[in-house]
mmCIF file of C-alpha atoms in Angstrom:
data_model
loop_
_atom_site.group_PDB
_atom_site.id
_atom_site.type_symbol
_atom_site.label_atom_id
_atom_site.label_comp_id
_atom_site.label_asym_id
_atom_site.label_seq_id
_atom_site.Cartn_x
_atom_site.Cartn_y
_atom_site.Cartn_z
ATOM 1 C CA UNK Q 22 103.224 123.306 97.445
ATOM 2 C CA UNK Q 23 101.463 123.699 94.239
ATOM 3 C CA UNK Q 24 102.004 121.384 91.169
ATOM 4 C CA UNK Q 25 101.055 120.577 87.522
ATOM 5 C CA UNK Q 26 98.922 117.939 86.434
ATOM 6 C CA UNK Q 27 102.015 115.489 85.986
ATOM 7 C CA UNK Q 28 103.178 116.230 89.367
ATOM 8 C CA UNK Q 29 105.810 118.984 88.583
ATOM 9 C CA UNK Q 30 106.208 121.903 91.016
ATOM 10 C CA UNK Q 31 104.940 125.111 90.275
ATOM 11 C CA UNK Q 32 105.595 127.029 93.689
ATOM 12 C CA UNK Q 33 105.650 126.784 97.313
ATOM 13 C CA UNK Q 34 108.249 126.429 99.965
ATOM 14 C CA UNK Q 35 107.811 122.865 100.422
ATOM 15 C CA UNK Q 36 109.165 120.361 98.287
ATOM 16 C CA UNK Q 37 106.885 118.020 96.716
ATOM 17 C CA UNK Q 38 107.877 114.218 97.319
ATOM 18 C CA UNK Q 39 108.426 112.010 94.748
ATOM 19 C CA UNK Q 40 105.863 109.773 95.575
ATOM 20 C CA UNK Q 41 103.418 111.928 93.978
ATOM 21 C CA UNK Q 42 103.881 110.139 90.732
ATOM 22 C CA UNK Q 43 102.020 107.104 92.650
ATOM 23 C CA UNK Q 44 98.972 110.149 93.194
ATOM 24 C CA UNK Q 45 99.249 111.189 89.645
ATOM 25 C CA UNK Q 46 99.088 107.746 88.179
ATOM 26 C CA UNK Q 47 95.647 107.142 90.477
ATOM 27 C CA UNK Q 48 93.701 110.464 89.678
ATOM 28 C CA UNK Q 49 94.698 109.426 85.699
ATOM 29 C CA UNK Q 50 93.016 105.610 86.233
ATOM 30 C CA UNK Q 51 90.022 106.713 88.874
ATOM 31 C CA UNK Q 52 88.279 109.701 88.610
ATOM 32 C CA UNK Q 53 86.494 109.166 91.640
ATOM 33 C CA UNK Q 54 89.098 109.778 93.660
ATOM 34 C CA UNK Q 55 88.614 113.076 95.284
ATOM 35 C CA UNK Q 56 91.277 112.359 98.209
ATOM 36 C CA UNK Q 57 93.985 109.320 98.222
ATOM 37 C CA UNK Q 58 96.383 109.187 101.392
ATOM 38 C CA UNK Q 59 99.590 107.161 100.875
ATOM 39 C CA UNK Q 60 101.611 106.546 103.940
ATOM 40 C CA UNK Q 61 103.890 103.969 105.506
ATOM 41 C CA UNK Q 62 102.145 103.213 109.267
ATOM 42 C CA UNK Q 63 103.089 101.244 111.646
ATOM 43 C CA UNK Q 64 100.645 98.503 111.557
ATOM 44 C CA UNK Q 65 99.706 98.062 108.155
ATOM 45 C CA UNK Q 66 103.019 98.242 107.187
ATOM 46 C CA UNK Q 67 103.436 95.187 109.137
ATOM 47 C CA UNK Q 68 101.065 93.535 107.024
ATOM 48 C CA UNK Q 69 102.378 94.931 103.839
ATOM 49 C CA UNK Q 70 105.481 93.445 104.876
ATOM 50 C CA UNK Q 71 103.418 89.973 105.397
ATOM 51 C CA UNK Q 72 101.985 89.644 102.356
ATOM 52 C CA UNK Q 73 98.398 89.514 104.108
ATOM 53 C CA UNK Q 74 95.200 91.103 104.761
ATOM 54 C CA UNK Q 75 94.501 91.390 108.086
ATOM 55 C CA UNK Q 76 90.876 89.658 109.671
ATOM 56 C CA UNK Q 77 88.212 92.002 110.754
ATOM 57 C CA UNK Q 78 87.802 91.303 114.800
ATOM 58 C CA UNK Q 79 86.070 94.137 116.154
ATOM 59 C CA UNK Q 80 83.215 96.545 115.163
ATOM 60 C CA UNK Q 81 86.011 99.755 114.757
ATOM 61 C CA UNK Q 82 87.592 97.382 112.221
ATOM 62 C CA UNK Q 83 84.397 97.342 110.505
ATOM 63 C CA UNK Q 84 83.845 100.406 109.735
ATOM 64 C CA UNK Q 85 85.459 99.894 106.156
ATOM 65 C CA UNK Q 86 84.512 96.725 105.149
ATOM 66 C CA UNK Q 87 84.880 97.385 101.449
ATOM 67 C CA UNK Q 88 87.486 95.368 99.797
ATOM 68 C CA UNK Q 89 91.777 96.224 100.470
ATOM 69 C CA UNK Q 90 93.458 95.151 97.321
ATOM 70 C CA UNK Q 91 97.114 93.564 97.969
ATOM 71 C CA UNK Q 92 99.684 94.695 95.623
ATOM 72 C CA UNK Q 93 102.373 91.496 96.361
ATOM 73 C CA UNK Q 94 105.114 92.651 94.213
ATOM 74 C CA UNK Q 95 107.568 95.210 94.813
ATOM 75 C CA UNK Q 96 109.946 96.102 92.021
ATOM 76 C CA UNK Q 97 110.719 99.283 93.899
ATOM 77 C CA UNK Q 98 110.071 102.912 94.155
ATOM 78 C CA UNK Q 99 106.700 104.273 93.069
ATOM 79 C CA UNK Q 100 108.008 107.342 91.678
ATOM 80 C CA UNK Q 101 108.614 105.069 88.758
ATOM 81 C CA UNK Q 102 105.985 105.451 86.831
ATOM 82 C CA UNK Q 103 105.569 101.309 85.791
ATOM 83 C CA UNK Q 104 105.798 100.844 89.763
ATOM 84 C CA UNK Q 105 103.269 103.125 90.194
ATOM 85 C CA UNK Q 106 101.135 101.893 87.073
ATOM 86 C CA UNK Q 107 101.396 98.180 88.461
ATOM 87 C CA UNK Q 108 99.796 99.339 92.360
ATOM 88 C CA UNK Q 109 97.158 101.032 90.661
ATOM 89 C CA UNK Q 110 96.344 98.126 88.163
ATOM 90 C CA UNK Q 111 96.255 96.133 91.723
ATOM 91 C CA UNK Q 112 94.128 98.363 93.751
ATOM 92 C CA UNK Q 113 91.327 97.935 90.578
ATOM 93 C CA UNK Q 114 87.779 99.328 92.008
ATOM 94 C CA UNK Q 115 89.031 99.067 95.675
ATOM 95 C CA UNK Q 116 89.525 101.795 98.172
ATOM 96 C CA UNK Q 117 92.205 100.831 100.186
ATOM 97 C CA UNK Q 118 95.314 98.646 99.377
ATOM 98 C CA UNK Q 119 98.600 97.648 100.949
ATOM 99 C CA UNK Q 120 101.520 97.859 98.957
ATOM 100 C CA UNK Q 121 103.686 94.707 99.663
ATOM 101 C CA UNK Q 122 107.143 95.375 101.447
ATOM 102 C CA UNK Q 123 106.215 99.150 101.820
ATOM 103 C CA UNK Q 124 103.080 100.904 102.550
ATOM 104 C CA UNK Q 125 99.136 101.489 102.324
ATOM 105 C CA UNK Q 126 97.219 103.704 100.012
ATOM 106 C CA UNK Q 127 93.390 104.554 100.545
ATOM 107 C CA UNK Q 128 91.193 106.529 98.396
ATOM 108 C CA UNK Q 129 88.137 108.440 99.920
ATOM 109 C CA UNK Q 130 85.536 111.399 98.194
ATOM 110 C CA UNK Q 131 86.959 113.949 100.537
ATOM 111 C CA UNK Q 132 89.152 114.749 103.428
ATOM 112 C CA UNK Q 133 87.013 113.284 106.037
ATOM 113 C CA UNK Q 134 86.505 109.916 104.696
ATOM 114 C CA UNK Q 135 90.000 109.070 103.307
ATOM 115 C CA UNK Q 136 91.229 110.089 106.880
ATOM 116 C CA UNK Q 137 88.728 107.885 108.651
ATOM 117 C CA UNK Q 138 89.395 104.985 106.123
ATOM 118 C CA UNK Q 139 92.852 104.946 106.701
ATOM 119 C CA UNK Q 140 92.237 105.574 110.493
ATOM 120 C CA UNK Q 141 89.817 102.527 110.746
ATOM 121 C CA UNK Q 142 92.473 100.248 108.158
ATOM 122 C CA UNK Q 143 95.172 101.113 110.856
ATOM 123 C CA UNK Q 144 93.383 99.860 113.679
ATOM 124 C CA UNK Q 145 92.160 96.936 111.774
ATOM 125 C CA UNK Q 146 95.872 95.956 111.188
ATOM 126 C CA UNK Q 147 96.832 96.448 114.901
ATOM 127 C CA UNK Q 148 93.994 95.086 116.434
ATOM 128 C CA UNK Q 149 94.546 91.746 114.016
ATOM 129 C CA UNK Q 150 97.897 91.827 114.990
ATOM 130 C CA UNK Q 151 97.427 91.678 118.926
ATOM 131 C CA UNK Q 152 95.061 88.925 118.293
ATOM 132 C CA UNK Q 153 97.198 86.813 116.796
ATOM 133 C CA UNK Q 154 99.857 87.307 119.295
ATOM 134 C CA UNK Q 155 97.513 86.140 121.252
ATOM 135 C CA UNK Q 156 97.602 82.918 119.397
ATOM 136 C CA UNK Q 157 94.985 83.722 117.445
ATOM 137 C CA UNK Q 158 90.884 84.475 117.597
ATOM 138 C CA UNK Q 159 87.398 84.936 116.224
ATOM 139 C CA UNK Q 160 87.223 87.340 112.991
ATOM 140 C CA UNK Q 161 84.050 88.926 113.020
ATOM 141 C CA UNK Q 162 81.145 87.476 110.992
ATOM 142 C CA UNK Q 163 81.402 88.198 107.543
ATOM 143 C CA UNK Q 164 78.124 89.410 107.264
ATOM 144 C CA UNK Q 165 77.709 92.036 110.119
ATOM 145 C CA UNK Q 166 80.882 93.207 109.073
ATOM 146 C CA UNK Q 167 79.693 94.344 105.516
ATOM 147 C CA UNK Q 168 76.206 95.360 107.028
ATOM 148 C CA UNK Q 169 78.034 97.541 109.358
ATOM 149 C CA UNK Q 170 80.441 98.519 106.676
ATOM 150 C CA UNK Q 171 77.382 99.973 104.547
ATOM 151 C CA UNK Q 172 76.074 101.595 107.234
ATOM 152 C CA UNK Q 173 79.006 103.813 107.772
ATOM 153 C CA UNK Q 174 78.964 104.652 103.985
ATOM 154 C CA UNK Q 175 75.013 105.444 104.114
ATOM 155 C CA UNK Q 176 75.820 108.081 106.870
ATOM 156 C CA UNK Q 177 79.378 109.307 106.093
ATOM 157 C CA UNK Q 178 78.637 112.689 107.508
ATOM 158 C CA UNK Q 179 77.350 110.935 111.240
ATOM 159 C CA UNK Q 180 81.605 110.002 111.325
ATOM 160 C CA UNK Q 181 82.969 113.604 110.127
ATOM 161 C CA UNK Q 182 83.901 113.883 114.015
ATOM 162 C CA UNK Q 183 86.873 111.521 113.809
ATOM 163 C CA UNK Q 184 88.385 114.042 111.288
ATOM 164 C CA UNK Q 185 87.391 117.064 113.286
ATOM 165 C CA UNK Q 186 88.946 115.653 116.569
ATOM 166 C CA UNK Q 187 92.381 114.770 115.050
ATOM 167 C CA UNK Q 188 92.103 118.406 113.477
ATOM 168 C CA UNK Q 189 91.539 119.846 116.706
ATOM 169 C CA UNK Q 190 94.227 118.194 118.228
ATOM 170 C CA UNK Q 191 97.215 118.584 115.935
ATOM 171 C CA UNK Q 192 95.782 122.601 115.639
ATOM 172 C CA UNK Q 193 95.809 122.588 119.255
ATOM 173 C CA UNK Q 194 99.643 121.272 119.313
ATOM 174 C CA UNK Q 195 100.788 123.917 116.113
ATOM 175 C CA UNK Q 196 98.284 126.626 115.876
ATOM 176 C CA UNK Q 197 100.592 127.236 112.423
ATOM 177 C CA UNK Q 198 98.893 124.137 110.301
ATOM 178 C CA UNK Q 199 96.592 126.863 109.188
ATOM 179 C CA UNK Q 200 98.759 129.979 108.533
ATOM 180 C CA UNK Q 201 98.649 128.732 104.717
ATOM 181 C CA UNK Q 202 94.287 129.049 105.250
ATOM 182 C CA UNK Q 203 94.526 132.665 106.579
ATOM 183 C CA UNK Q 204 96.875 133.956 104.384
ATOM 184 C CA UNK Q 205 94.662 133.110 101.581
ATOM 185 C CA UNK Q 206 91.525 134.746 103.624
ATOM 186 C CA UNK Q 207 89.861 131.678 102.657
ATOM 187 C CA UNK Q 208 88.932 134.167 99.794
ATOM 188 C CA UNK Q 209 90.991 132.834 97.055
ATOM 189 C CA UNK Q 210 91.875 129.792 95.789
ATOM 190 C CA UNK Q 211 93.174 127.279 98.553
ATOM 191 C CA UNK Q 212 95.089 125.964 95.484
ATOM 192 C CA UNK Q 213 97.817 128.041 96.852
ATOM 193 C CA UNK Q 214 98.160 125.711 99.808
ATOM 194 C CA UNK Q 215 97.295 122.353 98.657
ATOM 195 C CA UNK Q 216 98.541 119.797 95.571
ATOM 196 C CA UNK Q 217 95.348 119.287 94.155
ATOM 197 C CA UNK Q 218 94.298 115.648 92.471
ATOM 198 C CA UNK Q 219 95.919 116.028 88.944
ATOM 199 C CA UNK Q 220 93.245 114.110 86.962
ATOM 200 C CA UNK Q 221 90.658 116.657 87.747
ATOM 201 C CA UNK Q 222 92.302 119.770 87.314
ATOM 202 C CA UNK Q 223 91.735 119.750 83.811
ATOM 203 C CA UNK Q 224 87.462 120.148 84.559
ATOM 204 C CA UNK Q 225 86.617 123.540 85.587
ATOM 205 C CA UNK Q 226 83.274 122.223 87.190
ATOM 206 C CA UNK Q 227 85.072 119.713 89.110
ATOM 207 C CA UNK Q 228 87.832 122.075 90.144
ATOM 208 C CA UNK Q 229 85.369 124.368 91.897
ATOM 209 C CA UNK Q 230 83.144 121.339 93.201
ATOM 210 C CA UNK Q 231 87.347 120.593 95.056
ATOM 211 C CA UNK Q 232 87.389 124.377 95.992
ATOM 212 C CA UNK Q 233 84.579 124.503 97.747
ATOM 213 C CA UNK Q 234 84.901 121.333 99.872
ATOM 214 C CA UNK Q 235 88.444 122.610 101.063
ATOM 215 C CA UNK Q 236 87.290 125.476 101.725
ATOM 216 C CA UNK Q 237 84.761 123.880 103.974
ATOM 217 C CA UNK Q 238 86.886 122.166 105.215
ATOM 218 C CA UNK Q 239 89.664 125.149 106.448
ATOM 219 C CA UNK Q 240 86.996 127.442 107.502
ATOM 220 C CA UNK Q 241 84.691 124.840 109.783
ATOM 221 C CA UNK Q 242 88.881 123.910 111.693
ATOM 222 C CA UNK Q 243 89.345 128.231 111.074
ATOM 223 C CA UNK Q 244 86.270 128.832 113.114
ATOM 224 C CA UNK Q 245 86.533 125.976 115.654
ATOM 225 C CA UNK Q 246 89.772 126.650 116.552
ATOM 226 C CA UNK Q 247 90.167 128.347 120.113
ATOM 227 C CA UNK Q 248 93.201 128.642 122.228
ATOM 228 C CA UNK Q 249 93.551 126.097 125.162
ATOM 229 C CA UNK Q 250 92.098 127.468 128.001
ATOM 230 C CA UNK Q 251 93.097 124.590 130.112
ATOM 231 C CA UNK Q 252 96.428 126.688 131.665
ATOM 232 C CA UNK Q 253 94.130 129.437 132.346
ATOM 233 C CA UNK Q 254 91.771 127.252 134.420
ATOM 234 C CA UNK Q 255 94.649 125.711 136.028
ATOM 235 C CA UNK Q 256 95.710 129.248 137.092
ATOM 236 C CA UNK Q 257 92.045 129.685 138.325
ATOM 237 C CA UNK Q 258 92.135 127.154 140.331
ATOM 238 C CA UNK Q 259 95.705 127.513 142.314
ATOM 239 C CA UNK Q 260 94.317 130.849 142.759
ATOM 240 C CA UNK Q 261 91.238 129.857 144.606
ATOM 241 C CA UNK Q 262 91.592 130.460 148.584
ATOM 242 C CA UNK Q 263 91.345 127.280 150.035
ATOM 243 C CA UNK Q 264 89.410 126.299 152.902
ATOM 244 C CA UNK Q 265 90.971 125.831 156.084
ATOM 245 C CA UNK Q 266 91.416 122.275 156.912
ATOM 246 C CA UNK Q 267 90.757 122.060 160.824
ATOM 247 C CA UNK Q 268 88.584 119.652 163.482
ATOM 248 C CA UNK Q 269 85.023 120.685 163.645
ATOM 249 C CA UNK Q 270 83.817 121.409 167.461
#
């Protein structure tokens, strides 16, 4: 689906939820966000519903170690826009933030690092959950967690294979995830298939700086995606002759 810059729909055959106010809000306060990914998962929705932060206890929890802003009111919907206005007031300069009593937002340059962001928050919240079923344990040092944290961020392109795998594997699943990417031939804009960040449609340069990274984006999963071959080897293999089993003389 395709919108305007205050989240109306232009076209597509998808309706556009009305949560996107929450989006629209965000691109208008940050300009830095290039991709923000708003969902309601299991785990962090736990601690949304808490009213907490969950500890850092393992090195995979670490990987963001930047700051998660808690938004503890909810006064309902965020497709009001003073709902939406009071999350993003919350979330300040942070890149990740869990909505109190109903979801987590994270904010990353591109694709690949707002998905592994919100991959690494999710585990975060489980693993702190486990623990503390446990009856509690030993949050990692504070320290080694933002070194570690920082070192992820220095390197963001050494992690791009967390977004590739998932790729792979939902493409795998629905070949059809990237009908939208060959219809356009990757040869116009991919605007046709994608809601773009309202608060920086309005810059030309910036607009083709987001064109091109989707468009990396589609054609590195366009070109790495290969039927699974595994039924085929499977078929190989009944097919083999197989030895006869017998006592050796």
């Amino acid at each position: 689906a395709r919108m305007d810059s205050q989240g109306r729909q232009i076209d597509g055959r998808w309706l556009i939820s009305p949560a996107i106010t929450l989006h629209v809000v965000l691109h208008e306060e940050r300009r830095d966000a290039g991709v923000v990914v708003h969902n309601h998962p299991r785990w962090g929705t736990i601690w949304s519903d808490a009213h907490r932060i969950p500890p850092i206890y393992d090195q995979t929890g670490a990987m963001y170690s930047g700051e998660i802003a808690m938004y503890n009111a909810y006064d309902g919907p965020v497709n009001d826009r003073s709902n939406a206005s009071g999350a993003i007031h919350a979330l300040g300069s942070a890149n990740a933030a869990l909505l109190a009593n109903h979801g987590v937002m994270v904010i990353g340059k591109d694709i690949e690092e707002a998905y592994i962001r919100a991959m690494v928050l999710e585990w975060r919240c489980r693993q702190a959950w486990h623990v503390e079923a446990l009856g509690g344990g030993v949050p990692m040092n504070d320290t080694a967690a933002r070194t570690f944290g920082a070192l992820v961020d220095a390197v963001p392109d050494a992690f791009n294979g967390f977004f590739e795998a998932m790729s792979r594997r939902v493409i795998r699943k629905d070949p059809g995830v990237l009908d939208c990417a060959e219809e356009t031939s990757l040869h116009s804009s991919p605007n046709a298939c994608a809601s773009w960040p309202a608060g920086r449609r309005s810059s030309p340069v910036l607009q083709a700086e987001l064109d091109g990274r989707w468009r990396t984006v589609w054609t590195r999963l366009v070109d790495r995606r290969q039927p699974d071959r595994r039924g085929e080897r499977t078929e190989r293999l009944r097919s083999r002759p197989r030895a006869k089993r017998g006592r050796s003389r």
